[in-house]
XYZ file of C-alpha atoms in Angstrom:
582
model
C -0.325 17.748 1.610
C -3.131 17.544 -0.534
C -1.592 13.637 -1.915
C -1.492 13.317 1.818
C -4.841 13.999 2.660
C -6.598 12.400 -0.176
C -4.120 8.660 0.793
C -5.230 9.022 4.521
C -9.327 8.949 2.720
C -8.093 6.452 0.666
C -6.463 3.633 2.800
C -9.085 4.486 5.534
C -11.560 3.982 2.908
C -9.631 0.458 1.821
C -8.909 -0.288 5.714
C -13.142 0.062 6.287
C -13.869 -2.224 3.107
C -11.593 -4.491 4.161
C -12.787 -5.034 7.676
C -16.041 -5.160 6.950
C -16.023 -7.587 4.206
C -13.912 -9.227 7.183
C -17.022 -8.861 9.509
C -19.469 -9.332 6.445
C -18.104 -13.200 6.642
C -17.803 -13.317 10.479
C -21.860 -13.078 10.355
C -21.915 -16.589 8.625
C -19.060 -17.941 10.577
C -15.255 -17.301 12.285
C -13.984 -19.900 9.845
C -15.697 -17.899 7.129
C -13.674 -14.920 8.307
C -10.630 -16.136 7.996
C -10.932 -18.056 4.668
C -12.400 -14.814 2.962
C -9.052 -12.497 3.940
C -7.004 -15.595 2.756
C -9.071 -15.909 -1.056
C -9.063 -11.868 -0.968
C -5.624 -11.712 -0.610
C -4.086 -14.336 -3.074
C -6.426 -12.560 -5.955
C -4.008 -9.248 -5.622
C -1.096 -11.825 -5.430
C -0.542 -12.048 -9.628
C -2.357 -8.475 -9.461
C 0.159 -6.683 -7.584
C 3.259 -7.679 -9.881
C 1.295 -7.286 -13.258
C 0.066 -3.893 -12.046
C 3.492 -2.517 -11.240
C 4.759 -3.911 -14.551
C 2.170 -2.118 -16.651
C 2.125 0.682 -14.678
C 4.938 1.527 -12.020
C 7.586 2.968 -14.115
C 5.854 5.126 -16.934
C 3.705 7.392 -14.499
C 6.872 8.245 -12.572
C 8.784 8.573 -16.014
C 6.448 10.942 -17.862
C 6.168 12.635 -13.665
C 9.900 13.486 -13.545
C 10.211 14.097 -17.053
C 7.449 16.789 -17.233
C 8.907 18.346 -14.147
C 12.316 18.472 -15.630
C 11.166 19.809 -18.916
C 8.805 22.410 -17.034
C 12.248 23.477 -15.139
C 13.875 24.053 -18.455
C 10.633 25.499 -19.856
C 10.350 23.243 -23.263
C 6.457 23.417 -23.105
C 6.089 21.838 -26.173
C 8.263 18.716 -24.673
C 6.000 18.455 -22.083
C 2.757 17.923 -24.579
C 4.677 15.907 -26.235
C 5.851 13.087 -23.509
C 1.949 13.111 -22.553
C 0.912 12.441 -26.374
C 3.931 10.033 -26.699
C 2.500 8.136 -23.357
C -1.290 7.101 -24.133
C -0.763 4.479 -26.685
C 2.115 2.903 -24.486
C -0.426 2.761 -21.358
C -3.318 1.487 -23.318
C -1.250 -1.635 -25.029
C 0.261 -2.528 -21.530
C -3.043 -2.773 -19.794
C -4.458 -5.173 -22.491
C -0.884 -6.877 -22.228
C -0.924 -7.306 -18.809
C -5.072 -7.918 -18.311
C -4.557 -11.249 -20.580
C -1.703 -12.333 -18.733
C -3.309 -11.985 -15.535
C -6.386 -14.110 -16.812
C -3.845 -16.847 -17.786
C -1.918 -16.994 -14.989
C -4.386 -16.832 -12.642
C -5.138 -20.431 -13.287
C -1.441 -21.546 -12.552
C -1.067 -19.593 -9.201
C -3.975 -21.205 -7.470
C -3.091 -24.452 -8.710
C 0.582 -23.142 -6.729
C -0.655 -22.410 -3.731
C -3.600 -25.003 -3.446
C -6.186 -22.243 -3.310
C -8.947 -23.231 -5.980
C -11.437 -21.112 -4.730
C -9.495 -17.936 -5.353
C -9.871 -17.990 -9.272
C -13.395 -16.424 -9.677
C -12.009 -12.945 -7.329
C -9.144 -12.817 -9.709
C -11.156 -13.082 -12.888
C -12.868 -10.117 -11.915
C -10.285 -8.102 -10.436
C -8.468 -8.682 -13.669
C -9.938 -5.648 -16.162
C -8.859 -2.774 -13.498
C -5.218 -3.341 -14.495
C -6.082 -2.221 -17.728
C -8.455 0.648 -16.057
C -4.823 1.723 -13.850
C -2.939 1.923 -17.045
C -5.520 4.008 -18.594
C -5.807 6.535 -14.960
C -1.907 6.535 -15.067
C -1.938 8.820 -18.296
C -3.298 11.687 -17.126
C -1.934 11.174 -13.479
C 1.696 11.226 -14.668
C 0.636 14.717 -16.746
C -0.614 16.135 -13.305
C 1.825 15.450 -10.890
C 4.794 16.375 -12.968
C 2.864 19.617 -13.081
C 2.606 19.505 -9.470
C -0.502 19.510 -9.503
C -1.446 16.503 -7.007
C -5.330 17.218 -7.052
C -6.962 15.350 -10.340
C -4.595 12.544 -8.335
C -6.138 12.808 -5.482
C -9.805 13.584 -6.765
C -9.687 10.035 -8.987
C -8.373 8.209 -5.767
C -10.917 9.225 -3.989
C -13.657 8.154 -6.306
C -12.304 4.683 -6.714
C -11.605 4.181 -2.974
C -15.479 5.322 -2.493
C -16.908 3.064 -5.567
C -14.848 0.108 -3.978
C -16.355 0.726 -0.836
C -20.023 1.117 -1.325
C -20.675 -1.071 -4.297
C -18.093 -4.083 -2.931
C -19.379 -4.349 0.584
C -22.950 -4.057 -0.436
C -22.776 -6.663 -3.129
C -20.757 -9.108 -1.244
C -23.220 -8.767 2.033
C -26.180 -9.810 -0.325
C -24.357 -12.313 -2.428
C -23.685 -13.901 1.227
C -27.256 -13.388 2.388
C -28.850 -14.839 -0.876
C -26.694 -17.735 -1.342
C -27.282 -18.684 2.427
C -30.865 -18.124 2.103
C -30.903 -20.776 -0.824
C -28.645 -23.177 0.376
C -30.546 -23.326 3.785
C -34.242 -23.983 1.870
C -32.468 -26.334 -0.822
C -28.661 -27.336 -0.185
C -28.025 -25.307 -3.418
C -26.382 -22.386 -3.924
C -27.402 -20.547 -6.864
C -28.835 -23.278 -8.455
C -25.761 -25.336 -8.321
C -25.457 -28.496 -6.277
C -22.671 -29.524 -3.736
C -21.013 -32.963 -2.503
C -21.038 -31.485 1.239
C -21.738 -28.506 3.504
C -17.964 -27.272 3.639
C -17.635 -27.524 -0.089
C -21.017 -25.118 -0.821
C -20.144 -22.617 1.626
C -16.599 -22.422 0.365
C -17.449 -21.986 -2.729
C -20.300 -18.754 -1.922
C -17.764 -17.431 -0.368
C -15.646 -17.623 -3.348
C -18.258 -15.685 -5.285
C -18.713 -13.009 -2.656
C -15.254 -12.438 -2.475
C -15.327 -11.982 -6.481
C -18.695 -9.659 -6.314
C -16.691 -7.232 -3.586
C -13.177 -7.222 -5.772
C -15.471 -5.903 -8.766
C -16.048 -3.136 -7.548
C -11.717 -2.450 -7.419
C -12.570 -2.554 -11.488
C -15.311 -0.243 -11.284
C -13.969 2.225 -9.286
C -10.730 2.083 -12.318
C -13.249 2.332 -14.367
C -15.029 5.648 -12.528
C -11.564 7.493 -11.828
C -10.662 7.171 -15.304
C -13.938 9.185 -16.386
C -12.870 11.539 -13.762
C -9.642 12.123 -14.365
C -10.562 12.488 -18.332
C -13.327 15.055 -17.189
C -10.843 17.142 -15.115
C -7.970 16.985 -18.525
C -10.612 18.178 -20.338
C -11.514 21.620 -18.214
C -7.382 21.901 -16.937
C -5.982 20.716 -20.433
C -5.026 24.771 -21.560
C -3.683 25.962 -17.883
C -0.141 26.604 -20.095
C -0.755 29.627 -22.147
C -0.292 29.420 -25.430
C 2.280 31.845 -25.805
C 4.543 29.575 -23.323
C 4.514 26.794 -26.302
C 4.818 29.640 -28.445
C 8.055 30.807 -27.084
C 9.445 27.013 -26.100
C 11.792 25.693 -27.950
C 10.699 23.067 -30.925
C 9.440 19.517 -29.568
C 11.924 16.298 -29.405
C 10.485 13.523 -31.659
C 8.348 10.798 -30.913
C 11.186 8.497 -31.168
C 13.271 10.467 -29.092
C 10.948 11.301 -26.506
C 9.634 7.717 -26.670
C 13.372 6.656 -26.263
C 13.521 9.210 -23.452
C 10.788 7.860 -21.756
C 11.771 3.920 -21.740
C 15.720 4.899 -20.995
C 13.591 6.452 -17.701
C 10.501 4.473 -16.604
C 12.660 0.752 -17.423
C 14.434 1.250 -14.049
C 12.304 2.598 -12.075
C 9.148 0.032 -13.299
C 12.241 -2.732 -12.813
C 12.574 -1.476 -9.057
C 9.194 -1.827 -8.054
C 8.413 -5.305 -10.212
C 11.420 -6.879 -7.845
C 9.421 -5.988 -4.622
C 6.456 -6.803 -6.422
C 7.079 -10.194 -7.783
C 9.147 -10.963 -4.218
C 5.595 -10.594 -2.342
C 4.031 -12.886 -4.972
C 6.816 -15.294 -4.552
C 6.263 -14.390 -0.738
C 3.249 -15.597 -1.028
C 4.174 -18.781 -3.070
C 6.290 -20.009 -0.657
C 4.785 -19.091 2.737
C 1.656 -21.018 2.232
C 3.188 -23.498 0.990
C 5.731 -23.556 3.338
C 2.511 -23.753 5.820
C 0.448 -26.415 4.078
C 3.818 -28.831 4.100
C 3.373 -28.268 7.778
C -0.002 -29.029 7.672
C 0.524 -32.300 6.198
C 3.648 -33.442 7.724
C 3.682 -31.846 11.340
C 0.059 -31.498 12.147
C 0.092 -32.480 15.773
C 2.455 -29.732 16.299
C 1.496 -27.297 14.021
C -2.252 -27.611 15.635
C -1.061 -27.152 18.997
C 0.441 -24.021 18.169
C -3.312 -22.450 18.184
C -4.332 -24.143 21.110
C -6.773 -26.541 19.578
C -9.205 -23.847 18.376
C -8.017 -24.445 14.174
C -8.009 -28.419 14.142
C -11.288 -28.151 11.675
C -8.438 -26.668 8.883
C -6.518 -30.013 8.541
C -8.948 -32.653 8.227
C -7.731 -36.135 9.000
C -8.241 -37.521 5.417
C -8.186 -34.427 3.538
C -10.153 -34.578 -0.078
C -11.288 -31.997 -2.429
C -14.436 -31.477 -1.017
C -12.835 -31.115 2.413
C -9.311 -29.749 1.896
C -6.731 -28.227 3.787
C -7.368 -24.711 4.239
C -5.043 -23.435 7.350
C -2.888 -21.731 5.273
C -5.177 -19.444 3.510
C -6.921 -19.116 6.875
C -3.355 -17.775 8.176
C -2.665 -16.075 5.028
C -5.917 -14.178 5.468
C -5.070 -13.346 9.221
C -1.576 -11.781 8.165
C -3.588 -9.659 5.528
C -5.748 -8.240 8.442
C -2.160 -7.211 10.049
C -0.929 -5.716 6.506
C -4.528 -3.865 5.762
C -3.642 -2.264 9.061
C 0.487 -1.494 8.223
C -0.331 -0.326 4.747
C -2.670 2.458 6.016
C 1.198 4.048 7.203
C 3.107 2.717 3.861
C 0.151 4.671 2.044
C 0.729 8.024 3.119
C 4.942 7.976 2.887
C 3.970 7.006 -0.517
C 2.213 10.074 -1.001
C 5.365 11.671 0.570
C 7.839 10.012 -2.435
C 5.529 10.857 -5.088
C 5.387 14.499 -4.258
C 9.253 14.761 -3.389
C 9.739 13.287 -7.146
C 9.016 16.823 -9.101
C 10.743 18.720 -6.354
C 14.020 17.101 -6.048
C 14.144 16.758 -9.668
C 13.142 20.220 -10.146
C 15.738 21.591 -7.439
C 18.659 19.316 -8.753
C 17.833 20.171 -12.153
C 18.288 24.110 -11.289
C 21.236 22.607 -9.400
C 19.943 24.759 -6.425
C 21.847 23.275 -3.166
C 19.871 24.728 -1.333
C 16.229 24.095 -2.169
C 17.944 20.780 -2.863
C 18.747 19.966 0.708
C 15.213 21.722 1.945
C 13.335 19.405 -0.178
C 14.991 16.555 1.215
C 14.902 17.576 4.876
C 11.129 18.365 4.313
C 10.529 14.687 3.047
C 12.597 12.997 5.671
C 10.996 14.858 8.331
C 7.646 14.619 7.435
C 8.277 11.046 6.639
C 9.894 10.569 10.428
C 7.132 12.296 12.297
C 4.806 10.308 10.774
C 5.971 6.924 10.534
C 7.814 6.523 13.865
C 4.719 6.732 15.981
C 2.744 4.576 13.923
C 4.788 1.579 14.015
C 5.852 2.067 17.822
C 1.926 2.262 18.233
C 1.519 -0.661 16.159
C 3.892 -2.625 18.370
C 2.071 -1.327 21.417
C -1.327 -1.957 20.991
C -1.328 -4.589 18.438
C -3.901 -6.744 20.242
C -6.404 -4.060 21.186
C -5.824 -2.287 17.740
C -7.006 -5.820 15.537
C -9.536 -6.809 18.742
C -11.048 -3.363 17.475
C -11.033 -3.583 14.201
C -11.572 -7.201 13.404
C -13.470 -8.549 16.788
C -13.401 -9.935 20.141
C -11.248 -12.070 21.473
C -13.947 -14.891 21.892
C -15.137 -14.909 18.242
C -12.270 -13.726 15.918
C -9.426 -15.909 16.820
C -7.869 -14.900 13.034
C -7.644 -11.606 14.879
C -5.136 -12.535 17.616
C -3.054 -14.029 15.248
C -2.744 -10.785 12.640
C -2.304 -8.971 16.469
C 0.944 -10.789 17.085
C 1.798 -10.370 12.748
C 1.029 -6.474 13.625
C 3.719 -6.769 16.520
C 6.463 -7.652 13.997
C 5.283 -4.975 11.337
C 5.196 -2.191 14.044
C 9.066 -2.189 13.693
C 9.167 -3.156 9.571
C 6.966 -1.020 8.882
C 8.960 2.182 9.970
C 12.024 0.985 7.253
C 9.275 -0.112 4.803
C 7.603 3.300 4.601
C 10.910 5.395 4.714
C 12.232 3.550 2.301
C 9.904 4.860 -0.326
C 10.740 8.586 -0.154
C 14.192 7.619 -0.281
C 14.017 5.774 -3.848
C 11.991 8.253 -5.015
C 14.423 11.129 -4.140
C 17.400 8.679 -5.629
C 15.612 8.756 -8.839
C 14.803 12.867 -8.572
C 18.915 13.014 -8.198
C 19.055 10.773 -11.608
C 20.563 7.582 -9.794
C 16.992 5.986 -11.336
C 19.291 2.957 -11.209
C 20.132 2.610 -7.689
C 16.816 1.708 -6.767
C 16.364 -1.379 -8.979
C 20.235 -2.723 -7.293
C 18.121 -2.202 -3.972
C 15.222 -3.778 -4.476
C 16.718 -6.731 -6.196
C 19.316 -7.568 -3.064
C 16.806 -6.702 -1.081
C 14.140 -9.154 -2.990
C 16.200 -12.170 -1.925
C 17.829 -10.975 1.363
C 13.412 -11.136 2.157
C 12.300 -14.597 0.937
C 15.067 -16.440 2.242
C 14.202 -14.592 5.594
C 10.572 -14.976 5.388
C 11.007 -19.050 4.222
C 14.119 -19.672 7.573
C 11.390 -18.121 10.059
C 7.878 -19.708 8.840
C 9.990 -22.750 8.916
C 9.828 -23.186 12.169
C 6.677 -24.330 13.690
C 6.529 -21.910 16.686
C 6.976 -18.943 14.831
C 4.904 -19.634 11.161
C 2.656 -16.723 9.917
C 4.309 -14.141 12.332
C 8.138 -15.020 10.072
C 6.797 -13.459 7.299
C 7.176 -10.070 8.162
C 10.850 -11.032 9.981
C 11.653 -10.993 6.159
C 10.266 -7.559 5.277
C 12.281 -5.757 8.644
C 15.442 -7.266 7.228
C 15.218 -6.537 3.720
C 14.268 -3.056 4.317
C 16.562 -1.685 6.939
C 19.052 -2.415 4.016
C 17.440 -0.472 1.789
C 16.933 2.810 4.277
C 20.877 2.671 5.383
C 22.424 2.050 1.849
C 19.651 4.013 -0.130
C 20.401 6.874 2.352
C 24.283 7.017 1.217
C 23.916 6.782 -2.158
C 21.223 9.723 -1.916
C 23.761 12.308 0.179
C 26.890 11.112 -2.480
C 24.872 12.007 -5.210
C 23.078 15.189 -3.837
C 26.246 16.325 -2.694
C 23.914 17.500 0.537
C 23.629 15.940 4.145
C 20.267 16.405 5.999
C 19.882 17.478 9.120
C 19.417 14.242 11.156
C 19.421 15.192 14.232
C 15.932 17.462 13.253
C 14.250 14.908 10.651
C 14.887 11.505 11.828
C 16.463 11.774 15.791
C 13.624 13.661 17.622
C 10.858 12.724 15.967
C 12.032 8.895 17.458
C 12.856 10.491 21.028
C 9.448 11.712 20.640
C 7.977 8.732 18.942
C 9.640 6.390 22.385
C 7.448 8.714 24.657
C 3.989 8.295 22.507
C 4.786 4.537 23.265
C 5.279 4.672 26.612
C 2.196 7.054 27.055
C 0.172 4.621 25.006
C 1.333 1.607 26.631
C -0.004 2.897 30.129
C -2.766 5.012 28.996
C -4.522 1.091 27.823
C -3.218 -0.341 30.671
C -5.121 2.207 33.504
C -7.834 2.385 31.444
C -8.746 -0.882 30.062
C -9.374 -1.496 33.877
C -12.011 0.435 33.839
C -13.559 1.014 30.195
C -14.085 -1.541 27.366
C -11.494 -2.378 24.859
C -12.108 0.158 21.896
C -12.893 3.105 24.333
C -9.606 2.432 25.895
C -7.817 2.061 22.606
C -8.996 5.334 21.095
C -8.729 7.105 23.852
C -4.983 5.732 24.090
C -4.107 6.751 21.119
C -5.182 10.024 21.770
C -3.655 10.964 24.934
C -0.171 9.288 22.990
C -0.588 11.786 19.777
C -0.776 14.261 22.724
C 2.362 13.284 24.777
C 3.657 13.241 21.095
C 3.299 16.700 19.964
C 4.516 17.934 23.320
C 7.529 15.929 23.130
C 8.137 17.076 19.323
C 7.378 21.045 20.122
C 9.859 20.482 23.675
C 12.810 19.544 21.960
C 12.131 22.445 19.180
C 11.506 20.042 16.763
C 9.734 22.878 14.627
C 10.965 25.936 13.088
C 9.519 29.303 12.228
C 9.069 28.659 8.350
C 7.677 24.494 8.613
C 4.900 26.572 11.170
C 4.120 28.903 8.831
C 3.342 26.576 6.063
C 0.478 25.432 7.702
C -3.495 27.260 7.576
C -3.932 30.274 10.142
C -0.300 29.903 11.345
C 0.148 33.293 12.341
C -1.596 32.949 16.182
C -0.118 29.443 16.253
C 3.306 30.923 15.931
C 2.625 33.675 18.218
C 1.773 31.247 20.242
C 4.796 28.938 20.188
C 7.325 32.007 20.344
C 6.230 33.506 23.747
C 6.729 29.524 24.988
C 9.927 29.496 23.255
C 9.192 26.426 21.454
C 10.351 26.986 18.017
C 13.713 25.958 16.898
């Protein structure tokens, strides 16, 4: 709950940053909008990948392997694996900060963005400020002890959000200024308008992904703060009576034989978006060369401006990052769910590890049950939502309908995710319990069918003309269905336990079908009568409503989940007299 919590202030955090840098560039221009998203997004696209590589498998490593060794009560193991760790983290995030710098110059050369080097130059030092935060985090959560986590999130979501949007507003507001009194921006001169403005947006983009490194920078001096005053919560007369510490070399050996896997399983879906990426715009600048009669009239006219006639560096073709950046709106808006099931894997972790470890059936299949169901009650509605009020949702967030074209197109992207995104987020808490049961392998298999099973998907559907940006999250449904249906078998075979569907995954969608429905009509009655965002808040609202009463009708709850929450006791009371508890 309290990883929960701290991800919903996070990614709302991220989801306000990145809608107002989104409405930051609207002020100077729609075109400015779009083109902004696109650069933003393509500097996480080498990012993402060497992020995961430096830091995706070690934090979960040194996570399960504290929790296992906490089980078994080898104290001294568990100081060990964090000692073991540091030097590991801090060569990686040098490693992996140089590489980034290098082949950041290749990738925009790729996707024939040159604008986007100068936001991934400076988003560049955070992955060595992640690999440095992933230390202690590791330490923590194998501990179960979620809150430095969620603390250190907290302050770099915050930092990202008040320096970045300040500093790119003014960069913006500066550069204008000058360019307006002297056709320069920032003392430098410029062949044409297009070519000036393009490139201040390029430096905006790079002031507001700063702050990312900052806030690395601040949740590292947190989370160092917080080791400091938790650092002797084991008594000393635990290590005392533990057994005798493995070796470095064993415990380092321990540690690669675990985190290789599971880092391997998240680099596949990692380097698949970056390939994503690759090929989708340049799937979409082909188009824009070869088909641009039809590919224009796909947008009714209102993006000819992207593919100039006689396209030339000064003037080039930018549709495709002006897509690209309209399918990030969509995905800001999707990853806000993905976020929070994350939360839900990296809790179940130390609790399925710790239950199969005691080889406690039992627990075993309660931990499980808890993750699925929380993961199900969460993530249905969203996406159905999603897929209901896509349009109103990114008219909200991103614009009207008059000024923010980009915004219809993410809407009908958002349609698409509404249904991935359910697969995408459950598919998470599943891997993460597969590697809690010690198949730390099966997850890697997944990914890695499922890696290629997505870009051949994503490439067939933004093929074709009529469809374009809105394929590339065809891909994502497909690929990840497959890894919810076969992840889910290998978990019961090797837990040896079958959840409870009917309770976890079953009514929570009965119930998630009638929060559609009530959303659907809700915006439909009242958009007659109120403007758009009052009628899509207040939509949502009646549908969480409908929701709940659907959930508590079929006795989706029992006595004990109830009881888990704050003040339960009247709400139980409550629900017992109605006979509404399972």
């Amino acid at each position: 709950m309290v990883l929960t919590i701290s991800m919903i202030v996070v990614k709302l955090c991220g989801m306000v940053y990145k809608i107002m840098l989104t409405r930051i560039y609207a002020m100077f221009g729609d075109d400015l909008a779009g083109i902004g998203t696109g650069l933003f997004n393509n500097a996480y696209e080498i990012y993402i990948p060497l992020f995961t590589l430096a830091t995706a498998g070690f934090p979960i490593a040194v996570s399960r392997l504290i929790s296992e060794n906490m089980a078994k009560e080898r104290y001294n193991d568990v100081k060990m694996i964090h000692k073991v760790s540091k030097p590991f983290f801090i060569i990686m995030g040098l490693v992996c900060f140089l590489l980034m710098v290098i082949l950041s110059f290749v990738y925009v050369d790729i996707v024939k963005s040159p604008y986007s080097i100068y936001a991934m130059m400076t988003l560049a030092p955070s992955i060595f400020f992640g690999c440095i935060v992933s230390i202690y985090r590791g330490y923590f959560e194998g501990q179960r002890n979620m809150t430095p986590t969620a603390i250190s999130e907290i302050v770099e979501a915050a930092t990202k959000m008040l320096f970045g949007l300040s500093m790119a507003y003014v960069v913006m507001q500066v550069g204008m200024n000058e360019y307006e009194k002297s056709t320069t921006i920032f003392g430098q001169s410029f062949s044409t308008q297009t070519e000036a403005v393009y490139t201040l947006i390029s430096y905006s983009v790079a002031v507001a992904i700063f702050s990312i490194s900052l806030g690395g920078l601040l949740s590292y001096i947190s989370l160092r703060i917080i080791y400091h005053l938790k650092r002797n919560d084991i008594p000393k007369e635990y290590y005392e009576n533990s057994v005798e510490a493995r070796s470095k070399r064993e415990t380092f050996n321990m540690l690669l034989k675990t985190a290789i896997p599971i880092g391997l399983a998240a680099l596949v879906m990692s380097i698949s978006s970056t390939i994503d990426s690759i090929v989708i715009q340049n799937v979409l600048y082909n188009m824009a060369q070869n088909k641009p009669a039809e590919f224009l009239a796909q947008f009714d006219g209102k993006l000819d401006s992207y593919i100039p006639k006689n396209p030339t560096k000064a003037n080039p073709i930018v549709i495709h990052t002006y897509l690209w950046g309209a399918f990030g709106c969509a995905l800001t808006v999707m990853q806000l769910v993905t976020a929070v099931t994350q939360a839900f894997g990296t809790s179940a972790m130390p609790a399925v590890t710790n239950a199969y470890t005691k080889g406690d059936k039992k627990e075993l299949k309660n931990a499980i049950e808890t993750v699925l169901k929380l993961t199900s009650i969460f993530t249905f509605p969203a996406g159905i939502g999603m897929f209901v009020l896509a349009e109103p949702i990114m008219m909200m967030l991103y614009g009207s309908q008059e000024d923010m074209y980009f915004a219809q197109i993410g809407a009908d992207v958002l349609k698409v995710m509404g249904f991935s995104v359910i697969f995408i987020a459950i598919s998470t808490p599943i891997c993460s319990m597969l590697q809690g049961v010690g198949r730390i392998d099966m997850p890697l298999k997944l990914y890695s069918v499922a890696m290629v099973m997505k870009i051949v998907a994503n490439y067939a559907f933004v093929s074709i003309v009529s469809i374009n940006i809105c394929g590339a999250a065809v891909g994502s449904l497909i690929a990840y269905v497959f890894v919810c249906v076969v992840g889910m078998y290998f978990l019961i075979k090797r837990a040896g336990v079958v959840p409870d569907f009917l309770q976890t995954v079953i009514k929570p969608c009965i119930g998630s079908l009638v929060c559609g429905g009530a959303a659907y009509l809700a915006y439909e009655l009242l958009s007659k009568v109120c403007s758009d965002a009052i009628s899509t808040i207040v939509s949502i609202v009646i549908a969480a409503v409908f929701y709940l009463i659907t959930l508590l009708l079929l006795h989706t709850f029992s006595e004990n989940e109830i009881n888990k929450l704050p003040k339960s006791k009247n709400i139980v009371t409550i629900l017992a007299k109605l006979h509404l508890l399972r």
